[in-house]
Coordinates of C-alpha atoms in Angstrom, one line a residue:
Chain A
M1 CA 24.5 46.8 -95.3
I2 CA 24.0 49.3 -98.1
E3 CA 21.6 48.0 -100.8
I4 CA 21.5 49.8 -104.1
A5 CA 19.4 48.8 -107.0
L6 CA 18.8 51.3 -109.9
R7 CA 17.3 51.3 -113.3
H8 CA 17.4 54.4 -115.4
R9 CA 17.4 55.2 -119.1
F10 CA 18.4 58.6 -120.5
G11 CA 16.3 59.4 -123.4
R12 CA 14.5 56.9 -125.5
N13 CA 17.5 55.1 -126.9
G14 CA 20.1 56.6 -124.6
F15 CA 22.4 55.1 -122.0
A16 CA 20.7 52.6 -119.8
L17 CA 21.8 51.9 -116.2
D18 CA 20.8 48.7 -114.6
A19 CA 22.9 48.2 -111.5
D20 CA 22.2 46.1 -108.5
F21 CA 24.7 45.6 -105.7
T22 CA 25.3 45.7 -102.0
A23 CA 28.2 47.2 -100.1
P24 CA 29.3 46.5 -96.6
E25 CA 28.6 49.0 -93.8
A26 CA 32.3 49.5 -93.1
G27 CA 35.2 50.5 -95.3
V28 CA 35.6 51.8 -98.8
T29 CA 33.6 50.3 -101.7
A30 CA 35.1 51.4 -105.0
L31 CA 32.9 51.7 -108.1
F32 CA 35.3 51.1 -110.8
G33 CA 34.9 51.2 -114.6
P34 CA 35.7 53.1 -117.8
S35 CA 34.3 56.5 -118.3
G36 CA 30.7 56.4 -119.4
C37 CA 29.9 53.2 -117.5
G38 CA 27.4 54.9 -115.3
K39 CA 29.3 54.9 -112.0
S40 CA 28.8 58.7 -111.4
T41 CA 25.1 58.2 -112.2
V42 CA 24.9 55.6 -109.5
L43 CA 26.5 58.1 -107.0
A44 CA 24.1 60.9 -108.1
A45 CA 21.1 58.5 -107.5
V46 CA 22.4 57.5 -104.0
A47 CA 22.9 61.2 -103.1
G48 CA 19.4 62.0 -104.4
L49 CA 20.6 64.4 -107.1
L50 CA 19.2 62.1 -109.8
R51 CA 15.8 60.5 -109.5
P52 CA 16.0 57.1 -111.2
Q53 CA 13.0 55.7 -113.0
E54 CA 13.1 52.6 -110.8
G55 CA 15.2 51.9 -107.8
R56 CA 15.8 51.2 -104.2
V57 CA 18.5 52.6 -101.9
V58 CA 18.8 51.5 -98.3
V59 CA 21.6 52.7 -96.0
G60 CA 21.9 51.2 -92.6
G61 CA 18.2 50.1 -92.6
D62 CA 16.9 53.5 -93.7
V63 CA 15.1 53.6 -97.0
L64 CA 16.3 56.6 -98.9
L65 CA 14.6 55.6 -102.2
D66 CA 12.1 53.1 -103.1
T67 CA 10.2 53.9 -106.3
A68 CA 7.9 50.9 -105.8
R69 CA 6.7 52.4 -102.5
R70 CA 7.0 56.0 -103.8
V71 CA 9.7 56.8 -101.3
F72 CA 12.1 59.6 -102.2
V73 CA 14.0 61.3 -99.5
A74 CA 15.2 64.7 -100.6
P75 CA 19.0 65.0 -100.9
E76 CA 19.2 67.6 -98.0
R77 CA 17.6 65.0 -95.7
R78 CA 19.7 62.0 -96.8
R79 CA 22.8 62.8 -94.9
C80 CA 25.0 61.5 -97.7
G81 CA 28.2 63.7 -97.8
V82 CA 29.4 64.2 -101.4
V83 CA 32.9 65.0 -102.6
F84 CA 32.7 66.2 -106.2
Q85 CA 35.4 65.9 -108.7
D86 CA 35.5 69.7 -109.0
A87 CA 35.4 70.4 -105.2
R88 CA 32.4 72.8 -105.5
L89 CA 33.5 75.1 -102.7
F90 CA 31.3 78.1 -102.2
P91 CA 33.4 80.9 -103.8
H92 CA 31.9 83.7 -101.7
L93 CA 32.7 82.1 -98.4
S94 CA 36.0 81.6 -96.6
V95 CA 37.5 78.1 -96.2
E96 CA 36.3 78.1 -92.5
T97 CA 32.7 79.1 -93.4
N98 CA 32.7 76.5 -96.2
L99 CA 33.8 73.8 -93.7
R100 CA 31.2 74.8 -91.2
Y101 CA 28.4 75.0 -93.8
G102 CA 27.4 71.3 -93.4
L103 CA 28.3 71.2 -89.7
R104 CA 25.8 74.0 -88.9
R105 CA 23.0 72.1 -90.7
A106 CA 23.8 68.6 -89.3
P107 CA 21.4 67.1 -86.8
R108 CA 22.4 68.0 -83.2
D109 CA 22.6 64.3 -82.1
A110 CA 24.7 63.2 -85.1
A111 CA 28.0 61.9 -84.0
G112 CA 31.2 62.7 -85.8
P113 CA 34.5 64.5 -85.7
T114 CA 34.8 68.0 -84.4
F115 CA 35.9 70.9 -86.5
E116 CA 39.4 70.9 -85.0
E117 CA 39.8 67.2 -85.5
V118 CA 38.9 67.5 -89.2
V119 CA 41.1 70.5 -89.8
D120 CA 44.0 68.7 -88.1
L121 CA 43.4 65.5 -90.0
L122 CA 43.4 67.2 -93.4
G123 CA 46.2 69.7 -92.6
I124 CA 44.2 72.7 -93.6
G125 CA 44.5 74.9 -90.5
H126 CA 46.6 77.5 -92.4
L127 CA 43.9 77.9 -95.0
L128 CA 40.9 78.8 -92.8
A129 CA 40.9 82.5 -93.5
R130 CA 41.4 82.1 -97.3
R131 CA 38.9 82.2 -100.1
P132 CA 38.6 79.1 -102.4
A133 CA 39.9 81.1 -105.4
G134 CA 43.3 81.4 -103.6
L135 CA 43.7 77.7 -103.1
S136 CA 45.5 75.1 -105.2
G137 CA 43.6 72.2 -106.7
G138 CA 44.8 69.8 -104.0
E139 CA 44.0 72.2 -101.2
R140 CA 40.5 72.7 -102.6
Q141 CA 39.9 69.0 -102.7
R142 CA 41.1 68.6 -99.1
V143 CA 38.7 71.4 -97.9
A144 CA 35.9 69.7 -99.9
L145 CA 36.7 66.4 -98.0
G146 CA 36.6 68.2 -94.7
R147 CA 33.3 70.0 -95.6
A148 CA 31.6 66.7 -96.5
L149 CA 32.9 65.0 -93.4
L150 CA 31.8 67.8 -91.1
A151 CA 28.2 67.5 -92.3
R152 CA 28.3 64.3 -90.1
P153 CA 27.0 62.1 -92.9
R154 CA 26.0 58.5 -92.5
L155 CA 27.7 57.7 -95.9
L156 CA 30.4 59.5 -97.8
L157 CA 30.1 59.5 -101.6
M158 CA 33.2 60.4 -103.6
D159 CA 32.9 61.1 -107.3
E160 CA 36.4 60.8 -108.8
P161 CA 37.9 63.2 -106.2
L162 CA 41.3 63.0 -107.7
A163 CA 40.5 62.9 -111.4
A164 CA 40.8 66.6 -112.0
L165 CA 44.2 66.8 -110.4
D166 CA 47.6 66.4 -112.0
A167 CA 50.0 63.6 -110.8
A168 CA 51.7 65.8 -108.2
R169 CA 48.4 67.0 -106.7
R170 CA 47.0 63.5 -106.6
A171 CA 50.0 62.3 -104.7
E172 CA 49.4 65.2 -102.3
V173 CA 45.7 64.4 -101.7
L174 CA 45.8 60.5 -101.7
P175 CA 47.4 60.2 -98.3
F176 CA 44.7 62.5 -96.8
L177 CA 42.1 60.2 -98.4
A178 CA 43.8 57.2 -96.7
R179 CA 43.9 59.1 -93.4
L180 CA 40.2 60.0 -93.7
R181 CA 39.3 56.5 -94.5
D182 CA 41.1 55.2 -91.5
A183 CA 39.8 57.8 -89.1
A184 CA 36.2 58.2 -90.3
R185 CA 34.1 55.2 -89.3
L186 CA 31.8 55.7 -92.2
P187 CA 31.0 53.6 -95.2
I188 CA 32.5 55.3 -98.3
L189 CA 31.4 54.8 -101.9
Y190 CA 34.3 55.8 -104.1
V191 CA 33.9 56.2 -107.8
T192 CA 37.0 56.0 -109.9
H193 CA 38.5 54.9 -113.2
A194 CA 42.0 54.7 -111.7
L195 CA 43.1 51.3 -110.6
D196 CA 45.9 52.6 -108.3
E197 CA 43.2 54.5 -106.3
V198 CA 41.4 51.2 -105.9
D199 CA 44.6 49.5 -104.7
A200 CA 45.3 52.2 -102.3
L201 CA 41.9 52.8 -100.8
A202 CA 39.3 50.1 -101.5
D203 CA 38.2 47.2 -99.4
H204 CA 35.4 46.2 -101.6
L205 CA 35.1 46.5 -105.4
I206 CA 32.1 46.8 -107.8
L207 CA 33.0 46.7 -111.4
L208 CA 30.6 48.5 -113.8
E209 CA 30.6 48.2 -117.5
S210 CA 28.0 50.0 -119.7
G211 CA 25.6 50.4 -116.9
R212 CA 25.8 46.9 -115.5
V213 CA 27.6 45.3 -112.6
T214 CA 30.1 42.8 -114.0
A215 CA 31.7 41.7 -110.7
A216 CA 31.4 42.6 -107.0
G217 CA 33.3 41.5 -103.9
P218 CA 36.3 42.0 -101.7
V219 CA 38.9 43.8 -103.8
E220 CA 41.6 41.1 -103.3
E221 CA 39.2 38.4 -104.4
I222 CA 38.2 40.3 -107.5
A223 CA 41.8 41.2 -108.4
A224 CA 42.7 37.5 -108.5
R225 CA 39.9 36.7 -111.1
T226 CA 41.0 36.1 -114.6
D227 CA 37.5 36.0 -116.1
V228 CA 36.9 39.8 -115.8
P229 CA 38.2 41.4 -119.0
L230 CA 38.1 44.8 -117.5
L231 CA 40.8 43.8 -115.1
A232 CA 42.5 40.8 -116.8
G233 CA 43.0 42.7 -120.0
R234 CA 45.1 45.4 -118.2
R235 CA 48.9 45.6 -118.3
D236 CA 48.8 45.7 -114.5
A237 CA 46.5 42.8 -114.1
G238 CA 47.6 40.8 -111.0
V239 CA 46.8 40.0 -107.5
L240 CA 46.7 42.2 -104.4
I241 CA 48.3 40.8 -101.3
S242 CA 48.0 42.1 -97.8
C243 CA 51.4 42.1 -96.1
T244 CA 53.0 43.0 -92.8
V245 CA 56.5 44.6 -92.7
L246 CA 58.8 42.1 -91.0
S247 CA 62.1 43.9 -91.1
V248 CA 63.8 46.8 -92.8
A249 CA 67.6 46.6 -93.3
E250 CA 70.1 48.0 -95.7
G251 CA 67.5 49.4 -98.1
L252 CA 65.6 46.1 -98.2
A253 CA 62.3 45.4 -96.6
A254 CA 60.9 42.0 -95.9
L255 CA 57.1 41.7 -96.2
S256 CA 55.4 38.7 -94.9
F257 CA 52.1 37.5 -96.2
E258 CA 50.1 34.3 -95.7
G259 CA 52.2 32.0 -97.8
G260 CA 55.6 33.5 -97.7
V261 CA 57.9 36.5 -97.6
L262 CA 58.6 39.1 -100.3
V263 CA 61.6 41.3 -100.4
T264 CA 61.4 44.8 -101.8
T265 CA 63.5 47.9 -102.0
A266 CA 60.5 50.1 -101.3
R267 CA 60.4 51.8 -97.9
P268 CA 57.0 50.6 -96.6
G269 CA 57.4 52.0 -93.1
P270 CA 58.6 50.5 -89.8
P271 CA 58.2 46.8 -89.0
G272 CA 54.6 46.0 -88.1
T273 CA 53.1 48.2 -90.8
R274 CA 50.4 46.5 -92.7
L275 CA 50.2 47.2 -96.4
R276 CA 48.9 45.9 -99.7
V277 CA 51.1 45.1 -102.7
R278 CA 50.1 44.4 -106.2
L279 CA 51.9 41.6 -107.9
R280 CA 51.4 42.0 -111.6
A281 CA 50.9 38.8 -113.5
R282 CA 53.4 39.8 -116.1
D283 CA 56.0 40.2 -113.5
V284 CA 55.7 36.6 -112.2
A285 CA 57.5 33.8 -114.0
V286 CA 57.6 30.1 -113.1
A287 CA 60.3 27.5 -113.1
V288 CA 59.8 23.7 -112.7
E289 CA 62.9 23.2 -110.6
E290 CA 64.5 25.5 -108.0
P291 CA 66.4 28.1 -109.9
R292 CA 69.9 29.0 -108.8
G293 CA 72.2 31.8 -109.6
L294 CA 69.5 34.3 -110.4
S295 CA 69.4 38.0 -109.5
T296 CA 65.7 37.7 -108.7
Q297 CA 65.2 38.1 -105.0
N298 CA 61.8 36.6 -104.7
I299 CA 61.5 32.9 -105.4
L300 CA 58.5 31.2 -103.8
P301 CA 57.6 27.6 -103.8
V302 CA 54.0 27.3 -105.1
T303 CA 51.6 24.8 -106.5
L304 CA 49.9 25.3 -109.9
T305 CA 46.2 25.1 -109.2
S306 CA 44.7 25.9 -112.6
I307 CA 45.4 27.3 -116.1
A308 CA 43.0 30.0 -117.2
E309 CA 42.5 31.7 -120.6
G310 CA 44.6 34.8 -121.0
S311 CA 43.5 38.1 -122.4
E312 CA 45.8 37.7 -125.4
P313 CA 45.5 34.8 -127.9
G314 CA 48.9 33.3 -127.2
E315 CA 48.8 33.7 -123.4
V316 CA 47.4 32.1 -120.4
F317 CA 47.1 32.9 -116.7
L318 CA 48.6 30.5 -114.3
R319 CA 46.9 30.4 -110.9
L320 CA 49.4 29.6 -108.3
A321 CA 48.9 28.7 -104.6
A322 CA 51.5 30.0 -102.2
G323 CA 50.0 28.6 -99.0
P324 CA 46.5 30.1 -98.8
T325 CA 47.4 33.0 -101.1
T326 CA 46.8 33.0 -104.8
L327 CA 49.3 34.5 -107.3
L328 CA 48.8 35.0 -111.0
A329 CA 51.4 34.5 -113.6
R330 CA 51.0 35.4 -117.3
V331 CA 52.9 33.0 -119.6
T332 CA 52.7 31.9 -123.2
R333 CA 50.8 28.8 -124.3
D334 CA 54.1 27.7 -125.8
S335 CA 55.7 27.7 -122.3
V336 CA 52.8 25.6 -120.9
A337 CA 53.4 23.0 -123.6
R338 CA 57.2 23.1 -123.4
L339 CA 57.3 22.7 -119.6
S340 CA 54.2 20.4 -119.7
L341 CA 52.6 22.4 -117.0
H342 CA 49.5 20.8 -115.4
P343 CA 47.4 21.5 -112.3
G344 CA 48.8 20.0 -109.1
M345 CA 52.3 20.5 -110.3
P346 CA 54.8 22.0 -107.8
L347 CA 56.5 25.1 -109.2
W348 CA 58.8 28.0 -108.2
A349 CA 57.4 31.4 -108.8
L350 CA 59.9 34.1 -109.6
V351 CA 58.6 37.6 -108.7
K352 CA 60.7 40.2 -110.4
A353 CA 60.6 42.7 -107.6
V354 CA 62.3 45.4 -109.6
T355 CA 59.5 45.6 -112.0
L356 CA 56.8 46.2 -109.4
D357 CA 55.9 49.8 -109.5
H358 CA 55.6 51.9 -106.4
R359 CA 52.7 54.1 -105.5
V360 CA 52.6 56.9 -103.0
T361 CA 50.2 56.4 -100.2
G362 CA 49.4 57.5 -96.7
A363 CA 52.3 55.8 -94.9
V364 CA 54.9 55.9 -97.5
A365 CA 56.3 59.2 -98.8
G366 CA 57.0 59.1 -102.5
D367 CA 60.1 57.7 -104.1
N368 CA 59.5 56.7 -107.6
S369 CA 62.6 54.7 -108.0
S370 CA 61.7 52.2 -105.4
P371 CA 59.8 49.3 -106.8
T372 CA 57.0 47.8 -104.7
T373 CA 53.4 48.8 -104.8
A374 CA 53.3 49.6 -101.1
V375 CA 49.8 50.6 -100.2
P376 CA 48.5 50.6 -96.6
T377 CA 45.2 48.9 -96.4
A378 CA 42.3 49.9 -94.3
R379 CA 42.7 50.0 -90.6
T380 CA 46.5 49.7 -90.8
R381 CA 47.7 52.6 -88.8
E382 CA 46.9 53.6 -85.3
T383 CA 44.1 56.1 -85.4
Q384 CA 41.9 57.7 -82.9
P385 CA 38.4 56.6 -83.7
W386 CA 35.8 59.1 -83.0
P387 CA 32.9 58.3 -80.7
G388 CA 29.8 57.0 -82.4
Chain B
M1 CA 28.7 126.4 -112.5
I2 CA 25.2 125.3 -112.9
G3 CA 23.3 127.4 -110.3
L4 CA 19.9 125.6 -110.3
T5 CA 16.8 127.4 -109.2
T6 CA 14.6 126.0 -106.4
E7 CA 12.2 124.6 -108.9
E8 CA 14.9 122.9 -110.9
W9 CA 16.4 121.4 -107.7
T10 CA 12.9 120.1 -106.9
A11 CA 12.8 118.3 -110.3
V12 CA 16.2 116.8 -109.7
R13 CA 15.3 115.6 -106.2
L14 CA 12.0 114.2 -107.4
S15 CA 13.7 112.3 -110.2
L16 CA 16.1 110.7 -107.8
E17 CA 13.3 109.9 -105.4
V18 CA 11.0 108.4 -108.1
A19 CA 13.9 106.3 -109.6
S20 CA 15.0 105.0 -106.2
R21 CA 11.4 104.1 -105.2
S22 CA 10.8 102.4 -108.5
V23 CA 13.9 100.2 -108.0
L24 CA 12.9 99.4 -104.4
V25 CA 9.4 98.4 -105.5
S26 CA 10.6 96.2 -108.5
L27 CA 13.7 94.6 -107.1
A28 CA 12.2 91.7 -105.1
P29 CA 9.5 90.8 -107.7
A30 CA 12.2 91.0 -110.4
V31 CA 14.4 88.5 -108.5
A32 CA 11.5 86.2 -108.1
I33 CA 10.4 86.4 -111.7
A34 CA 14.0 86.0 -112.9
W35 CA 14.3 82.9 -110.8
L36 CA 11.0 81.5 -112.2
L37 CA 12.1 82.2 -115.8
A38 CA 15.6 80.8 -115.3
R39 CA 14.9 77.8 -113.1
G40 CA 11.2 77.2 -113.2
R41 CA 9.6 74.4 -115.1
F42 CA 5.9 75.2 -115.4
P43 CA 3.3 75.7 -118.2
G44 CA 3.0 79.3 -119.2
R45 CA 6.6 80.2 -118.7
T46 CA 7.0 81.6 -122.2
L47 CA 3.8 83.6 -121.7
L48 CA 5.2 85.1 -118.5
D49 CA 8.5 85.8 -120.3
A50 CA 6.6 87.7 -123.0
L51 CA 4.5 89.6 -120.5
V52 CA 7.5 90.8 -118.5
H53 CA 9.1 92.0 -121.7
L54 CA 6.0 93.8 -122.9
P55 CA 7.0 97.3 -121.7
L56 CA 10.1 97.1 -123.9
V57 CA 8.1 97.0 -127.1
V58 CA 4.8 98.7 -126.2
P59 CA 4.9 102.5 -126.5
P60 CA 5.4 104.0 -123.0
V61 CA 2.3 106.1 -123.5
V62 CA 0.3 102.9 -123.9
V63 CA 1.8 101.5 -120.8
G64 CA 0.8 104.7 -119.0
W65 CA -2.7 104.4 -120.3
G66 CA -2.9 100.8 -119.2
L67 CA -1.9 101.8 -115.7
L68 CA -4.5 104.5 -115.8
M69 CA -7.1 101.9 -116.6
L70 CA -6.0 99.5 -113.9
F71 CA -5.0 101.9 -111.1
G72 CA -7.3 104.8 -111.8
I73 CA -9.6 105.4 -108.9
R74 CA -12.3 103.5 -110.8
G75 CA -10.0 100.8 -112.1
P76 CA -10.2 97.2 -111.0
I77 CA -7.1 97.6 -108.8
G78 CA -7.2 101.4 -108.2
A79 CA -10.8 101.3 -106.8
P80 CA -10.3 98.9 -103.9
L81 CA -6.9 100.5 -103.1
Y82 CA -8.6 103.9 -102.8
E83 CA -11.7 102.7 -101.0
W84 CA -10.1 100.3 -98.5
F85 CA -6.7 101.9 -97.9
G86 CA -7.2 105.4 -99.1
V87 CA -4.3 105.0 -101.5
R88 CA -4.4 107.0 -104.7
L89 CA -1.7 106.4 -107.3
V90 CA -2.8 108.6 -110.2
F91 CA -1.2 112.0 -110.2
T92 CA 1.1 111.2 -107.3
T93 CA 4.8 110.6 -106.7
E94 CA 4.0 107.0 -105.9
G95 CA 2.2 106.7 -109.2
A96 CA 5.3 108.1 -111.0
A97 CA 7.4 105.5 -109.2
L98 CA 5.0 102.7 -110.2
A99 CA 5.0 103.8 -113.9
T100 CA 8.8 104.0 -113.8
A101 CA 9.0 100.6 -112.1
V102 CA 6.8 98.9 -114.8
M103 CA 8.9 100.5 -117.6
S104 CA 12.2 99.4 -116.2
F105 CA 11.0 96.0 -115.0
P106 CA 12.2 94.1 -118.2
L107 CA 15.6 95.7 -117.9
I108 CA 16.0 94.6 -114.3
V109 CA 14.6 91.1 -114.8
R110 CA 17.0 90.6 -117.7
T111 CA 20.1 91.6 -115.8
V112 CA 19.1 89.7 -112.7
R113 CA 18.4 86.6 -114.8
L114 CA 21.9 86.9 -116.4
G115 CA 23.4 87.1 -113.0
L116 CA 21.4 84.0 -111.9
E117 CA 22.3 82.0 -114.9
S118 CA 26.0 82.6 -114.2
V119 CA 25.6 80.8 -110.8
D120 CA 26.8 77.2 -111.1
P121 CA 23.9 74.8 -110.3
G122 CA 26.5 72.4 -109.0
L123 CA 27.1 74.7 -106.0
E124 CA 23.4 74.5 -105.2
E125 CA 23.6 70.7 -105.4
A126 CA 26.6 70.8 -103.1
A127 CA 24.5 72.9 -100.6
R128 CA 21.7 70.3 -100.9
T129 CA 24.0 67.4 -100.0
L130 CA 25.2 69.5 -97.0
G131 CA 21.7 69.6 -95.7
A132 CA 20.5 73.0 -96.9
R133 CA 16.7 73.3 -97.5
P134 CA 15.4 75.3 -100.5
L135 CA 15.1 78.7 -98.9
D136 CA 18.3 78.3 -96.9
R137 CA 20.1 77.3 -100.2
F138 CA 18.7 80.3 -102.0
V139 CA 19.7 82.8 -99.2
T140 CA 23.1 81.4 -98.5
V141 CA 24.3 80.3 -101.9
T142 CA 22.2 81.5 -104.9
L143 CA 21.4 85.0 -103.7
P144 CA 25.0 86.0 -102.8
L145 CA 26.4 84.5 -106.0
M146 CA 23.8 86.4 -108.2
S147 CA 24.2 89.6 -106.3
P148 CA 26.4 91.2 -108.9
G149 CA 23.5 90.7 -111.4
I150 CA 21.0 92.1 -108.9
L151 CA 23.2 95.2 -108.2
A152 CA 23.8 95.7 -111.9
G153 CA 20.1 95.4 -112.5
A154 CA 19.3 97.9 -109.8
V155 CA 21.8 100.5 -111.1
T156 CA 20.7 100.1 -114.7
A157 CA 17.0 100.4 -113.7
F158 CA 17.8 103.4 -111.5
A159 CA 19.6 105.2 -114.4
A160 CA 16.9 104.4 -116.8
G161 CA 14.2 105.4 -114.3
L162 CA 15.7 108.9 -114.1
G163 CA 14.7 109.4 -117.7
E164 CA 11.3 107.8 -117.9
F165 CA 8.9 110.1 -119.7
G166 CA 5.9 108.7 -121.6
A167 CA 4.4 106.4 -119.0
V168 CA 5.0 108.9 -116.1
I169 CA 3.4 111.8 -117.9
T170 CA 0.4 109.7 -119.0
F171 CA -0.3 108.0 -115.7
A172 CA 1.0 110.5 -113.1
S173 CA 0.7 113.7 -115.1
N174 CA 3.1 116.7 -115.0
I175 CA 2.7 118.3 -111.6
P176 CA 5.6 120.4 -110.3
G177 CA 6.8 119.1 -107.0
E178 CA 4.7 115.9 -107.2
T179 CA 5.3 114.1 -110.5
Q180 CA 7.4 116.6 -112.6
T181 CA 10.7 114.6 -112.8
L182 CA 13.8 115.8 -114.8
P183 CA 12.6 114.8 -118.3
L184 CA 9.2 116.3 -117.7
A185 CA 10.8 119.5 -116.4
I186 CA 13.1 119.6 -119.4
Y187 CA 10.1 119.1 -121.7
T188 CA 8.1 121.8 -120.0
A189 CA 11.0 124.2 -120.2
T190 CA 11.3 123.7 -123.9
Q191 CA 7.7 124.5 -124.3
T192 CA 8.0 127.7 -122.3
P193 CA 9.3 130.9 -123.8
G194 CA 12.7 131.8 -122.2
G195 CA 13.1 128.3 -120.8
E196 CA 16.2 127.5 -122.9
A197 CA 18.6 128.1 -120.0
T198 CA 16.6 125.9 -117.6
A199 CA 16.4 123.1 -120.2
A200 CA 20.2 123.3 -120.8
R201 CA 21.0 123.2 -117.0
L202 CA 18.6 120.3 -116.4
A203 CA 19.9 118.4 -119.5
F204 CA 23.4 118.8 -118.1
V205 CA 22.4 117.4 -114.7
S206 CA 20.6 114.5 -116.5
F207 CA 23.8 113.8 -118.5
S208 CA 26.0 113.9 -115.4
L209 CA 23.8 111.6 -113.4
A210 CA 23.8 109.1 -116.2
V211 CA 27.6 109.1 -116.4
V212 CA 28.0 108.8 -112.6
G213 CA 25.5 105.9 -112.7
L214 CA 27.5 104.1 -115.3
L215 CA 30.8 104.6 -113.4
L216 CA 29.2 103.4 -110.2
A217 CA 27.8 100.3 -111.9
E218 CA 31.3 99.4 -113.2
L219 CA 32.9 100.1 -109.8
I220 CA 30.4 97.9 -108.0
A221 CA 30.8 95.1 -110.5
R222 CA 34.5 95.1 -109.9
R223 CA 34.2 95.1 -106.1
M224 CA 31.6 92.3 -106.1
G225 CA 33.7 90.2 -108.4
R226 CA 36.6 90.4 -106.0
L227 CA 34.4 89.7 -103.0
L228 CA 33.0 86.6 -104.7
G229 CA 36.4 85.3 -105.5
R230 CA 36.1 85.5 -109.2
T231 CA 39.6 86.9 -109.3
A232 CA 42.3 85.4 -107.2
G233 CA 44.0 87.2 -104.3

């Protein structure tokens, strides 16, 4: 368990951070929030680069910071690898020397991947002799990932590692992040303000708004909540669903989830691949009787469990149960009255597959015309775990 | 073209020696002081800054006089140096180098500090998170990245040191073969009947050395820039 509790005020009346959360020892915990919410400050405090006025940071039983007991472990002894937004490669050293910088300073008994494994994982073998100035933004970020990982950290901290990159470079680096997550058996704290990175990488989600934690928990659980304005107010508000590819034929893939099957034109990988899709609430409609003669492929029998306030005055969220899985639909109050929708009512959910947007991830090479949010979840692909 | 006499060559050689020794002496303290001024947070930082810059505004003769008071064989530093180690600085080449070093110290500190301030503290933070302790960080990241500033400082101080006059003549006197550097030799020549030709030849050498120094500084700056990856390729 990673315990983080921080209180810090910048200046007399400046920004105040008051965040308190725990993160699991495994997987990716995303710190998500708008810019200026304090998420990078949290990361700096965990790394030790910022000394908060009050706080406690415990990673795997080791106390890195405890202001009450006057404990402050220096950043160089914390073994928290950091990937900065701007890569921060040493310009006077070659890529190889950059990569080995942390490795040479890591404790001898620290377990972790070898130099060759990391170079292979990140596809940077052809860059080793180059200087950082000669690399593209995406290549630089891959080298920075490798350098942090080779320092054999107990925790990886990533501070918006993709934010400085354009769309094409992000698409280039994101699969490597997914690979690293699957291969490195390390907890990762991932700061971002991009929801698609959360969908693609996170297992656990911490929402931060103006210095405070507004929600925390498994990412799929949080995504299904309608009482979190930061998420519910977005155009892409909706649930995340873990799926397994059942079959792929004639350009259509069937994805099974607990509660039904979804059909998509995306190419999510061979049968058996596990992935995560986002079903946006605005792309889900409901019908009170089984619809016929529709072009919509995905029609699921569901039960209406509750009606929640929407983010717009005239709208509500319908919480629908498809087996154990929750779906969200965004409909107007008018429709609720017209169809006299009430909890417990059996309904048909129409998922307009064509309006789901696709995101490029580790397993799926990009094709922007194909429609499903196909995102491999953690521990999906076969990877060779490293010892330790 | 310039056919220098043996005495004149001696002055040239001595100037080069005094200037190089002054740079060697002042380089390490200059780097330390520049680091303190740029990164240090301690009371008295402004005072230290002013103290370092003093030789820029105080007349060189006064600096020479101050050194004479401190390092003379009865001075508070000069006396123990002489009694315990047998080191005498007044009227010696070493003394000329010391006077030159003190005079060029503000120049070298300023240039080194500029070089240090151009180093992104984010890189030092990155080194920290990778497990580098303070000295390790300084040697492997800060020092190489500020080296263009250090080199520029050294070259500038060397060039300025070739021409130091007031402090040297006051503290180390004007002894041919010991402390009579180029400017002192030129001055002596102008005071001697029939010395015009000597003065002209030495002035020409002085001028040439300055130009070569400037060109060298520029060349080094370019090479270093490329080595540090400031320019791509």
